[in-house]
Coordinates of N, CA, C and O in Angstrom, one line a residue:
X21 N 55.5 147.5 150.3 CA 56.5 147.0 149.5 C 56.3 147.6 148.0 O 55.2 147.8 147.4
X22 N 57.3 147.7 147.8 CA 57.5 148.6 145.8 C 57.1 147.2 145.2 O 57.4 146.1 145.4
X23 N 56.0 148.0 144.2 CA 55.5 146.8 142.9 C 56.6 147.1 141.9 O 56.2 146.4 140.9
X24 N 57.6 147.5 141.5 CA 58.5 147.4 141.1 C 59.5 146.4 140.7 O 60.4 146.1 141.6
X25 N 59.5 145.7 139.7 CA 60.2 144.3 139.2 C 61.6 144.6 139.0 O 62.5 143.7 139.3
X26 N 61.9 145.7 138.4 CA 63.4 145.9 138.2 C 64.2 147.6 138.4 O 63.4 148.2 137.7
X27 N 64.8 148.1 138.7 CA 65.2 149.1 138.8 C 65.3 149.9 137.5 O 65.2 151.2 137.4
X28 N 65.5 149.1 136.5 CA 65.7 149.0 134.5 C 64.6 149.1 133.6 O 64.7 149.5 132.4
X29 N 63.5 148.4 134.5 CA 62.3 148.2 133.8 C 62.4 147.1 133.1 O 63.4 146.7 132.6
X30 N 61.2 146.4 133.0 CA 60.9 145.0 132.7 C 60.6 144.9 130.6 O 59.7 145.7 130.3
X31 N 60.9 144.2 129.9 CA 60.5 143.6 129.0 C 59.3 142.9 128.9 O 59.3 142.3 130.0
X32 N 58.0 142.5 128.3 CA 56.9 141.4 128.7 C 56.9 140.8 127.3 O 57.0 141.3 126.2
X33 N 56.7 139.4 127.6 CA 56.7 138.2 126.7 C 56.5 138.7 125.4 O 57.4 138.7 124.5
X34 N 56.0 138.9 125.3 CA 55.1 139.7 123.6 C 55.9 140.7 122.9 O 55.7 140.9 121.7
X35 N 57.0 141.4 123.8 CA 58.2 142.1 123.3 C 58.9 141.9 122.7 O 59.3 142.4 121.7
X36 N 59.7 140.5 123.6 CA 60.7 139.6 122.9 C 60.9 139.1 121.8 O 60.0 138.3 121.5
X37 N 61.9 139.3 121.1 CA 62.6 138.9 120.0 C 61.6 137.1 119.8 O 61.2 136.4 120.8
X38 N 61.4 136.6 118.1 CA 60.6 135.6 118.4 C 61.1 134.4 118.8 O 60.3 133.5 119.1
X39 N 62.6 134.2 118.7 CA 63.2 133.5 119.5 C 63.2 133.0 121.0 O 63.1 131.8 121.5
X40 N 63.4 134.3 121.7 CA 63.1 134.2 123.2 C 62.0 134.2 123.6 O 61.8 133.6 124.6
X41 N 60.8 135.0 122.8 CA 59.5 134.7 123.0 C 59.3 132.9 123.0 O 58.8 132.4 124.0
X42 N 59.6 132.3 122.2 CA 59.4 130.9 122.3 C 60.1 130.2 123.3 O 59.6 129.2 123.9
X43 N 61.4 130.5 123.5 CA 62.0 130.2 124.4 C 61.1 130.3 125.7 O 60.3 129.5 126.0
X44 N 61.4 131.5 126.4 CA 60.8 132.5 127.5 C 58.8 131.6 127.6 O 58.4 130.9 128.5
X45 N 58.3 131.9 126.6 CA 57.2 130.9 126.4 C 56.9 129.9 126.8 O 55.8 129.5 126.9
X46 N 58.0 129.0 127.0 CA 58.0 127.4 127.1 C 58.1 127.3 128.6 O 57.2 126.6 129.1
X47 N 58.8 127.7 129.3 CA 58.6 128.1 130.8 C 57.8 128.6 131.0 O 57.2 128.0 131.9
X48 N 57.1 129.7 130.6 CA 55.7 130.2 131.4 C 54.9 129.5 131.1 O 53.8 129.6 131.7
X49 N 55.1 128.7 130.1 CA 53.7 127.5 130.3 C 53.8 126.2 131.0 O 53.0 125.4 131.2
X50 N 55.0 126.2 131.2 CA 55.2 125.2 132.4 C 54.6 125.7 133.8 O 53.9 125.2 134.7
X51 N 55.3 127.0 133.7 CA 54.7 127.0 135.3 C 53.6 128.4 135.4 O 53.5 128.7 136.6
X52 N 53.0 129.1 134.7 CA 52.1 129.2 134.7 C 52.5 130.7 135.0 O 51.5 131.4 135.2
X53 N 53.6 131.3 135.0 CA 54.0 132.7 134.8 C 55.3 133.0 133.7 O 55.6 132.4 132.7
X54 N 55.7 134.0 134.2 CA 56.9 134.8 133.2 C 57.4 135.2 134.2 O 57.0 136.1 134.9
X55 N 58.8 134.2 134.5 CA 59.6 134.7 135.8 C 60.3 135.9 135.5 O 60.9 136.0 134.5
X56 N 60.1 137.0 136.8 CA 61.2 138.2 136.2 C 62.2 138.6 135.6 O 62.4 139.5 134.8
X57 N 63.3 137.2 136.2 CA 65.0 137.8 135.5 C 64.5 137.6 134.4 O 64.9 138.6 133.8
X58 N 63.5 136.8 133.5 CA 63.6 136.9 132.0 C 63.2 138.1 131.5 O 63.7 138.7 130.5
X59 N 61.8 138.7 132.4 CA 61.5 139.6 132.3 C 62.3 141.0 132.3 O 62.0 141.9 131.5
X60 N 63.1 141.1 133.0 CA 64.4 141.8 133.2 C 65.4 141.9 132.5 O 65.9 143.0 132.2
X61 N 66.2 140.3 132.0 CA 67.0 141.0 130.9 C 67.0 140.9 129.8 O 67.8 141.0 128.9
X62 N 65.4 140.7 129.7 CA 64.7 141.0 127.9 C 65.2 142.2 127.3 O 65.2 142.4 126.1
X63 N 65.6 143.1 128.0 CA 65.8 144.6 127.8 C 67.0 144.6 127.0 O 67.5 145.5 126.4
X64 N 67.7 143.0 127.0 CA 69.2 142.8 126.3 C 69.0 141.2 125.8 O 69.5 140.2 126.2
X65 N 68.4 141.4 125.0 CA 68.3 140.0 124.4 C 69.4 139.3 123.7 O 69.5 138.1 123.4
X66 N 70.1 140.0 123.6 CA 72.0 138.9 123.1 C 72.3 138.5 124.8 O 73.0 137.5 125.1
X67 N 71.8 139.3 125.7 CA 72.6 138.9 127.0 C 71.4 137.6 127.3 O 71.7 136.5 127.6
X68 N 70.0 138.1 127.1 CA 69.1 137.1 127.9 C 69.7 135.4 127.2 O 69.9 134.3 127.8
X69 N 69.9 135.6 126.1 CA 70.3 134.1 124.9 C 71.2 133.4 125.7 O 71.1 132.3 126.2
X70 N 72.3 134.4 125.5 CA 73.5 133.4 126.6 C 73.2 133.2 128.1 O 73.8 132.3 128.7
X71 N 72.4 133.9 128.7 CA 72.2 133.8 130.2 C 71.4 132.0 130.2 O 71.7 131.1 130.9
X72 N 70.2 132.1 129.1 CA 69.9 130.8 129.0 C 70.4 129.8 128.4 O 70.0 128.7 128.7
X73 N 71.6 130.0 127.4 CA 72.5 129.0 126.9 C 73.2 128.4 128.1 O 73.4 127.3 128.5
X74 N 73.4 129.4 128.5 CA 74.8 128.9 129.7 C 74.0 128.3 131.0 O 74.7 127.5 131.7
X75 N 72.9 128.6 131.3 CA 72.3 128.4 132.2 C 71.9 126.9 132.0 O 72.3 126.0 132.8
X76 N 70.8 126.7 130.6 CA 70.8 125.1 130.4 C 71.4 124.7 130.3 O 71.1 123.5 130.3
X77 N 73.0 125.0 129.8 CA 74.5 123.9 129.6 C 74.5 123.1 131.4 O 74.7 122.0 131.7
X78 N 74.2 124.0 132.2 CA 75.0 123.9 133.6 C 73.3 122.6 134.1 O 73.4 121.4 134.4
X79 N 72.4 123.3 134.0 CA 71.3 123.0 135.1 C 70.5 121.8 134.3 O 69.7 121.1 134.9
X80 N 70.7 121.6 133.2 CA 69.6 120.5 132.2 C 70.5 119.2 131.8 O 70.2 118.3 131.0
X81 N 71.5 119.3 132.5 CA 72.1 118.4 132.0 C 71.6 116.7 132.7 O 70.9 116.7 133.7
X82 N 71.9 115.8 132.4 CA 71.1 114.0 132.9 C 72.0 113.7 133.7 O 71.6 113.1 134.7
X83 N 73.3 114.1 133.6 CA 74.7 112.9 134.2 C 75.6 114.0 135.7 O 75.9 115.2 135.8
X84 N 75.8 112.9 136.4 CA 76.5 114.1 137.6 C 75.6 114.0 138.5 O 74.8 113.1 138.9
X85 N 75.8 115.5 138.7 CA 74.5 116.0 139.6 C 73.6 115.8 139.9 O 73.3 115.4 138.7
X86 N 72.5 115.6 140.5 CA 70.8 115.5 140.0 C 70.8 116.8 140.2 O 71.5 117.5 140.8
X87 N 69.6 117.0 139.5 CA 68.7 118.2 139.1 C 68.5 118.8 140.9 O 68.2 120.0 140.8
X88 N 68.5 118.5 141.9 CA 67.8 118.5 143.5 C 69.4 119.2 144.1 O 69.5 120.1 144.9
X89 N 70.7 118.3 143.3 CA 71.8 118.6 143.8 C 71.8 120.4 143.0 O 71.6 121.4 143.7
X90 N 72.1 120.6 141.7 CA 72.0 121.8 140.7 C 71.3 122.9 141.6 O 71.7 124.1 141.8
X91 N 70.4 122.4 142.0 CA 69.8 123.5 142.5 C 70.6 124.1 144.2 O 71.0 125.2 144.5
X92 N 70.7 122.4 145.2 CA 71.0 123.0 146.1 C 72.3 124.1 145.8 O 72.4 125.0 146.7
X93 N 73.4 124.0 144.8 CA 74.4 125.1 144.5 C 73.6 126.0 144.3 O 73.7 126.5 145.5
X94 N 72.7 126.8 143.6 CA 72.2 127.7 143.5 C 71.5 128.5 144.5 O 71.2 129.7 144.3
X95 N 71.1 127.6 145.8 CA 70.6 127.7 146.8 C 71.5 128.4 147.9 O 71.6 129.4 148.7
X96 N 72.0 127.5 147.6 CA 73.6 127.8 148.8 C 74.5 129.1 148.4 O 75.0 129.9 149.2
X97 N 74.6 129.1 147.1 CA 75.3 130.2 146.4 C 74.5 131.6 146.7 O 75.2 132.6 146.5
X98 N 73.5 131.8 146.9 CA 72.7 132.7 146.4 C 72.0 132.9 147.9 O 71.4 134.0 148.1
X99 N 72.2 131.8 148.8 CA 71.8 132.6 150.0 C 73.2 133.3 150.9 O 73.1 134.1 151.9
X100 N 74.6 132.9 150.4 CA 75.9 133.4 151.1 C 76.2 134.8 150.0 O 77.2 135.5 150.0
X101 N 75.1 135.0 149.1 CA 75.4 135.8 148.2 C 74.1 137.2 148.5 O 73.8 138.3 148.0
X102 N 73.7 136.7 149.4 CA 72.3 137.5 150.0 C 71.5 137.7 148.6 O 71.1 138.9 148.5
X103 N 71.2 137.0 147.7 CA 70.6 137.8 146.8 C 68.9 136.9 146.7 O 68.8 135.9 146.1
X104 N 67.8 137.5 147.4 CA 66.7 137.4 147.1 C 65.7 136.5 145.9 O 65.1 135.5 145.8
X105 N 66.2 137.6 145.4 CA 65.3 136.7 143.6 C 66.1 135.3 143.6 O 65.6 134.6 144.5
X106 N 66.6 135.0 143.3 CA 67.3 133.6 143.6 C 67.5 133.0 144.6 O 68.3 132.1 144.5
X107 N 67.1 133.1 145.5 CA 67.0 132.6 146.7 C 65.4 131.7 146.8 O 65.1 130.6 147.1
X108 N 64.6 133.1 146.4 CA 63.2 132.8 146.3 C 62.8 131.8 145.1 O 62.2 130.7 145.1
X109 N 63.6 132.5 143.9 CA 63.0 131.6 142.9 C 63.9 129.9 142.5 O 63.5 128.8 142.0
X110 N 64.8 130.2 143.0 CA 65.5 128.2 142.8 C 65.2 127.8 144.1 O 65.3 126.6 144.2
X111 N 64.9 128.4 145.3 CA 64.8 128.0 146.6 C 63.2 127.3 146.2 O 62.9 126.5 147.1
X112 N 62.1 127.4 145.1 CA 60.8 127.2 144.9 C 61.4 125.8 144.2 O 60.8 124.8 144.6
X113 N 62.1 125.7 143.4 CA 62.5 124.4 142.4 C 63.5 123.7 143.0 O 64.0 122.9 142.3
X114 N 64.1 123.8 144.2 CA 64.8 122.7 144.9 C 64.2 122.3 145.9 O 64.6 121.4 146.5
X115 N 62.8 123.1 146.2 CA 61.7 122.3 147.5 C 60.9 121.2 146.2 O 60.6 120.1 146.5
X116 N 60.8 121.8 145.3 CA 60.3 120.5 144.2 C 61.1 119.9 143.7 O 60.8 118.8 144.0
X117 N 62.0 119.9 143.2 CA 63.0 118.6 143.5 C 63.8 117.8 144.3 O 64.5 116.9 143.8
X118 N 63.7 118.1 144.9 CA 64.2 117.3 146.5 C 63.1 116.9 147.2 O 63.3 116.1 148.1
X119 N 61.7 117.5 147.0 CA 60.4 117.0 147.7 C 60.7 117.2 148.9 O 60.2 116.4 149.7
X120 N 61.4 118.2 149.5 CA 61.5 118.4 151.0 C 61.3 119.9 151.2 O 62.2 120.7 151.2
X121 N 60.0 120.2 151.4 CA 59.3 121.6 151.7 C 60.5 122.6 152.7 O 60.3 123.9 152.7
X122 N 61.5 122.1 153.3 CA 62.2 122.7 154.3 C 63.8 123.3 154.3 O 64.5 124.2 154.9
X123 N 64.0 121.9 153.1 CA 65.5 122.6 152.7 C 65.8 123.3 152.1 O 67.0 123.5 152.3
X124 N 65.3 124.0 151.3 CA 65.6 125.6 150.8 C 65.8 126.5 152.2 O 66.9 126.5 152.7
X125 N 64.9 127.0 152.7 CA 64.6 127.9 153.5 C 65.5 127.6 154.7 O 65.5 128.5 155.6
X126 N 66.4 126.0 155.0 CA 67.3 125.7 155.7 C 68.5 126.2 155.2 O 68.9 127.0 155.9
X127 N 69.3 126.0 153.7 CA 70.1 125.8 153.0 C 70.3 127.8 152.8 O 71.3 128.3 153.3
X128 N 69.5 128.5 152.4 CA 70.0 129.3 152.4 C 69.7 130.3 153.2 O 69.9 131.5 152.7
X129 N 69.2 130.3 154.7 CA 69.1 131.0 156.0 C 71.0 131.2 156.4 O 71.7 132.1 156.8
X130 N 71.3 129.5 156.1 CA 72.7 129.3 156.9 C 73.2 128.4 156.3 O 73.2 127.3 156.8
X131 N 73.7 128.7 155.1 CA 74.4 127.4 154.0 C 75.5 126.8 155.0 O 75.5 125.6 155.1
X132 N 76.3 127.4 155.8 CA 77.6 127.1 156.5 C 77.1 125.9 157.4 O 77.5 124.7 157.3
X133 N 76.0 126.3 158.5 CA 75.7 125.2 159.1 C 74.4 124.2 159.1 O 74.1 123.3 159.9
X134 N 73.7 124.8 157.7 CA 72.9 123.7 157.9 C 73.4 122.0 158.0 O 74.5 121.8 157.6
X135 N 72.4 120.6 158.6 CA 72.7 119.6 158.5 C 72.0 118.9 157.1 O 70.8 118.9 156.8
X136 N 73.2 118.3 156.5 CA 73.2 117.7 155.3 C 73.8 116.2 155.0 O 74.5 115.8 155.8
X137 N 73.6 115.4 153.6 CA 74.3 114.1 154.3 C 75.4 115.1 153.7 O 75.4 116.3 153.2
X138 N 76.8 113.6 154.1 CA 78.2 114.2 153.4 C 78.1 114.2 151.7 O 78.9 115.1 151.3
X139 N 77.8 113.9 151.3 CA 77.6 114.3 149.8 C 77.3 116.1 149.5 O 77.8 117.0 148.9
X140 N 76.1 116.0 150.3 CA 75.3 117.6 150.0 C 76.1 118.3 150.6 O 76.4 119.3 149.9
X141 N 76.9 118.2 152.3 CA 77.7 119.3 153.0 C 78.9 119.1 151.7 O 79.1 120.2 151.3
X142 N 79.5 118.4 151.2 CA 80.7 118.5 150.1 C 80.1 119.4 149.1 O 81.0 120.2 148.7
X143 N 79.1 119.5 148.6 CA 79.0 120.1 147.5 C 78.4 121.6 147.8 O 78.3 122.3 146.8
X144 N 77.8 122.1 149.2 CA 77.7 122.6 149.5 C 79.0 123.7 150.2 O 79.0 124.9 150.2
X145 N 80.0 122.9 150.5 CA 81.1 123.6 151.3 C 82.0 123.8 150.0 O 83.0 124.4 150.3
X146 N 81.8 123.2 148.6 CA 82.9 123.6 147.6 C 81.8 124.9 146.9 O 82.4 125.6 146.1
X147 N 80.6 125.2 147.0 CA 80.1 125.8 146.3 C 80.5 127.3 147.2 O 80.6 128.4 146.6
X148 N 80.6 127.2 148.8 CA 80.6 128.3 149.5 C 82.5 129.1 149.2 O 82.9 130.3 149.0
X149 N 83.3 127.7 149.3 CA 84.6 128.0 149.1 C 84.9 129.1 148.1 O 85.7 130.1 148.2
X150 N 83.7 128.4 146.7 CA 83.9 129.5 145.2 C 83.6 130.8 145.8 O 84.4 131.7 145.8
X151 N 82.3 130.9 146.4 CA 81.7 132.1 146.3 C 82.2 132.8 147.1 O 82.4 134.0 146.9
X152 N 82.4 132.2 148.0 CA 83.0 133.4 149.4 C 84.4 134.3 149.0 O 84.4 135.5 149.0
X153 N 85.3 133.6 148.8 CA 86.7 134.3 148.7 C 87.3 133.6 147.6 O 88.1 132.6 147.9
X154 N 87.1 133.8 146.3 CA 87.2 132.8 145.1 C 89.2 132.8 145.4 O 89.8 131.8 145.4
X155 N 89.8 133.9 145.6 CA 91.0 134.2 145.5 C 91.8 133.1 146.7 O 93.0 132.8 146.9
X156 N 90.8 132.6 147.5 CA 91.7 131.6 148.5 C 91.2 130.1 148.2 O 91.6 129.3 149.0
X157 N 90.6 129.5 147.2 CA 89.9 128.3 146.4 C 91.4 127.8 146.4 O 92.4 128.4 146.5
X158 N 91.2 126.5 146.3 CA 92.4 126.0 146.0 C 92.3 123.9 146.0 O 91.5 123.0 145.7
X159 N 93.4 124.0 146.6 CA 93.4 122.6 146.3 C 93.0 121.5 147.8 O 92.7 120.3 147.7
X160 N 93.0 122.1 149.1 CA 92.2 121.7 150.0 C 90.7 121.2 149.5 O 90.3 120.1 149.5
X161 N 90.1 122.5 149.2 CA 88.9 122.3 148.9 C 88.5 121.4 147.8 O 87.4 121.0 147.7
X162 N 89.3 121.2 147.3 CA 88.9 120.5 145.9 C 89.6 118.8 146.7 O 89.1 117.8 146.2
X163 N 90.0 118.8 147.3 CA 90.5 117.3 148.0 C 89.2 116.8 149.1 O 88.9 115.7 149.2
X164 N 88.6 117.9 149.7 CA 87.3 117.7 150.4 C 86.3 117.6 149.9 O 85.4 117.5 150.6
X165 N 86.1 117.5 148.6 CA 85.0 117.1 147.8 C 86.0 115.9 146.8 O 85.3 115.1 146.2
X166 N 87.0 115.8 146.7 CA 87.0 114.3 146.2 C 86.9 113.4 147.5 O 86.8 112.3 147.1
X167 N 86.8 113.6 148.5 CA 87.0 112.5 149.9 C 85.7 112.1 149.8 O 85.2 111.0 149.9
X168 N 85.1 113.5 149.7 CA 83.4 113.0 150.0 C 82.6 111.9 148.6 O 81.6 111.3 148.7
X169 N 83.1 112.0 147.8 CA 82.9 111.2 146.7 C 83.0 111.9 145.5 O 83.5 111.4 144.5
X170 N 82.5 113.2 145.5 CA 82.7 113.7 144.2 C 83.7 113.8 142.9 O 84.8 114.3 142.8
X171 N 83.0 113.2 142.3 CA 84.0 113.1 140.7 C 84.1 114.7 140.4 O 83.6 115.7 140.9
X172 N 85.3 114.4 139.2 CA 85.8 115.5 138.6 C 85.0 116.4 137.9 O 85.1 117.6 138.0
X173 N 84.1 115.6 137.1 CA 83.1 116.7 136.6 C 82.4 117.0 137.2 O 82.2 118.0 136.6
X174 N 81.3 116.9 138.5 CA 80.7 117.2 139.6 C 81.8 118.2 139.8 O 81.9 118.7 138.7
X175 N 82.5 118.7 140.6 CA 83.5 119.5 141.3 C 83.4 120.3 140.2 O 83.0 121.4 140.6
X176 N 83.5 120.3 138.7 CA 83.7 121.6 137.6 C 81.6 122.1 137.8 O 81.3 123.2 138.1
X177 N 80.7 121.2 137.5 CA 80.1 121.8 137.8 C 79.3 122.3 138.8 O 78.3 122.9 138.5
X178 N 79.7 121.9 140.2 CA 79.4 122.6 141.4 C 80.4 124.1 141.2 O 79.9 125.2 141.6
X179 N 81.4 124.2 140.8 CA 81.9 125.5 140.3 C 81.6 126.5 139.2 O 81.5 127.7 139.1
X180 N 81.4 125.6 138.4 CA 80.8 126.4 137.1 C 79.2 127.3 137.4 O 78.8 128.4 137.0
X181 N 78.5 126.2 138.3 CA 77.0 127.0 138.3 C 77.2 127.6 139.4 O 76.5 128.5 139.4
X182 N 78.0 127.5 140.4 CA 78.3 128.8 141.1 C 78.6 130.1 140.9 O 78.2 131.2 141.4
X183 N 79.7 130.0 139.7 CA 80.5 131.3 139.2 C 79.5 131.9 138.2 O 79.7 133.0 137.7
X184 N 78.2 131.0 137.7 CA 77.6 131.3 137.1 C 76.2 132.3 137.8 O 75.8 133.4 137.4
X185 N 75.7 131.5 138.9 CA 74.8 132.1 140.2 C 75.7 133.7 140.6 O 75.3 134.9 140.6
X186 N 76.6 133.2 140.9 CA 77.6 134.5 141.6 C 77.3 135.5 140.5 O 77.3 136.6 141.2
X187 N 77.0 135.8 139.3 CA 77.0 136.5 138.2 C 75.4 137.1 138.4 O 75.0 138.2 138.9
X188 N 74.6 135.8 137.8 CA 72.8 136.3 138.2 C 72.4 136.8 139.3 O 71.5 137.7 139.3
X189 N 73.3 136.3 140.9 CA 73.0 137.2 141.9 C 73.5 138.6 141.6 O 72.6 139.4 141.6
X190 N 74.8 139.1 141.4 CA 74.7 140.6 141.4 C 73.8 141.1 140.1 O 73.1 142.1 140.3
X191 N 73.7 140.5 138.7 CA 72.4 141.4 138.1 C 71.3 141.5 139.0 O 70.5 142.4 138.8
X192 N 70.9 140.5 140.0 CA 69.6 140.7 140.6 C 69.7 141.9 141.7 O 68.8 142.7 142.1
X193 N 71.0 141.9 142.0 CA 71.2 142.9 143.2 C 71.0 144.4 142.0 O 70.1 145.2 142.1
X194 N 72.2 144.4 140.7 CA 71.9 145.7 140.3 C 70.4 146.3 139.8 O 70.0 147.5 139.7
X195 N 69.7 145.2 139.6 CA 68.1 145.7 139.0 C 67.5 145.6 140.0 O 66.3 145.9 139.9
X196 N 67.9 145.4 141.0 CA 66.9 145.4 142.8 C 65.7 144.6 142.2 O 64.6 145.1 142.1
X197 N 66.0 143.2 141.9 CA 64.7 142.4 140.6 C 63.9 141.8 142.0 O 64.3 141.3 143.0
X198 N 62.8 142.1 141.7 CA 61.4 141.3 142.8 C 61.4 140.0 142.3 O 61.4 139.7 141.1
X199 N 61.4 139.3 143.3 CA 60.9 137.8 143.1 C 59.2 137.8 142.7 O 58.4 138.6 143.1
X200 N 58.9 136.8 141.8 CA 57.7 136.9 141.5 C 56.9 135.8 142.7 O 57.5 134.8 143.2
X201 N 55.7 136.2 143.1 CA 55.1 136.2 144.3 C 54.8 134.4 143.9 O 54.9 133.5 144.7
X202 N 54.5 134.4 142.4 CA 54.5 132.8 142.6 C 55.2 131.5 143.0 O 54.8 130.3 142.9
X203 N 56.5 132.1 143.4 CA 57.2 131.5 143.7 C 57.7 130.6 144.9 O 58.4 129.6 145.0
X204 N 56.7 131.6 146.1 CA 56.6 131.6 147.4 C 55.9 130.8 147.9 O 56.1 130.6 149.1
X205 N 54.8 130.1 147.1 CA 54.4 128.9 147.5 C 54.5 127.9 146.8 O 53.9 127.0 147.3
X206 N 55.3 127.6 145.7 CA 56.0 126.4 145.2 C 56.7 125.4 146.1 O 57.6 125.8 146.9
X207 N 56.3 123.9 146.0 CA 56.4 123.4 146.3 C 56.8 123.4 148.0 O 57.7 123.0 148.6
X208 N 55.6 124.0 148.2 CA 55.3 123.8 149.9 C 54.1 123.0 150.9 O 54.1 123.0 152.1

């Protein structure tokens, strides 16, 4: 396997602007590395800013979602989206928040048929609706996630961090970005 992190070449912490250095910093001391996409689109730091503005608008938020739900969209999005690095790396933070070593690696093998309660398959089947064929979304789908319970803002942001995932998975595809190996045993 290529030691190769990006097709672009990688940025390292100490490069970054001292903004994202502190930013980018505060995660790696949480978990005890420097995950690639940062490393990756350091190379564009007006883009890395907003990738993390927009990213913690969607994923840090208290109300709605939980944090277990946030991720299973990213899970589900990103395994119908084949994209690896995200697969691997939120598939590592939704086995630690959900505390179930199994549903990542269920969720995005076969988002379509894994078994989930009706809450998760609703937010799961409006996240697949977005990604798959955004031009056929519509108002079915959005009636199958109000049945199942989901409020209105839930429904914007099981869409929003989709359309947002849908985005990070193709930079992951265009930089061919390696998942960082630490990832692979989180929370297992």
């Amino acid at each position: 396997m290529s030691e190769q992190v990006s097709r672009f070449g990688v940025t390292e912490l100490e490069e970054l602007p001292e903004d994202l250095r502190e930013r980018v910093g505060v995660i790696a001391g949480k978990s005890g590395f420097v995950p690639n996409i940062f490393r990756a689109l350091g190379r564009r730091p007006a883009e890395l800013r907003a990738f993390l503005d927009y990213h913690d608008a969607l994923m840090e938020r208290s109300d709605g979602l939980s944090k277990a739900e946030r991720e299973l969209v990213v899970v589900a999005t990103s395994g119908a989206n084949h994209c690896t690095y995200c697969v691997v790396a939120h598939g590592a933070i939704l086995r630690i928040r959900s505390k179930d070593p199994q549903l990542a690696d269920r969720v995005s093998s076969n988002p379509w048929q894994v078994e989930l309660d009706e809450r998760g398959r609703a937010i799961v089947d409006l996240a697949l609706a977005l990604s798959q064929d955004s031009a056929l979304f519509g108002e079915p789908d959005l009636a199958a996630a109000r049945d199942a319970g989901l409020t209105e803002d839930e429904i914007w942001d099981v869409g929003a961090i989709t359309a947002l995932f849908a985005m990070s998975n193709r930079l992951a595809h265009l930089t061919a970005l390696r998942p960082n190996d630490e990832f692979y045993g989180m929370g297992r």
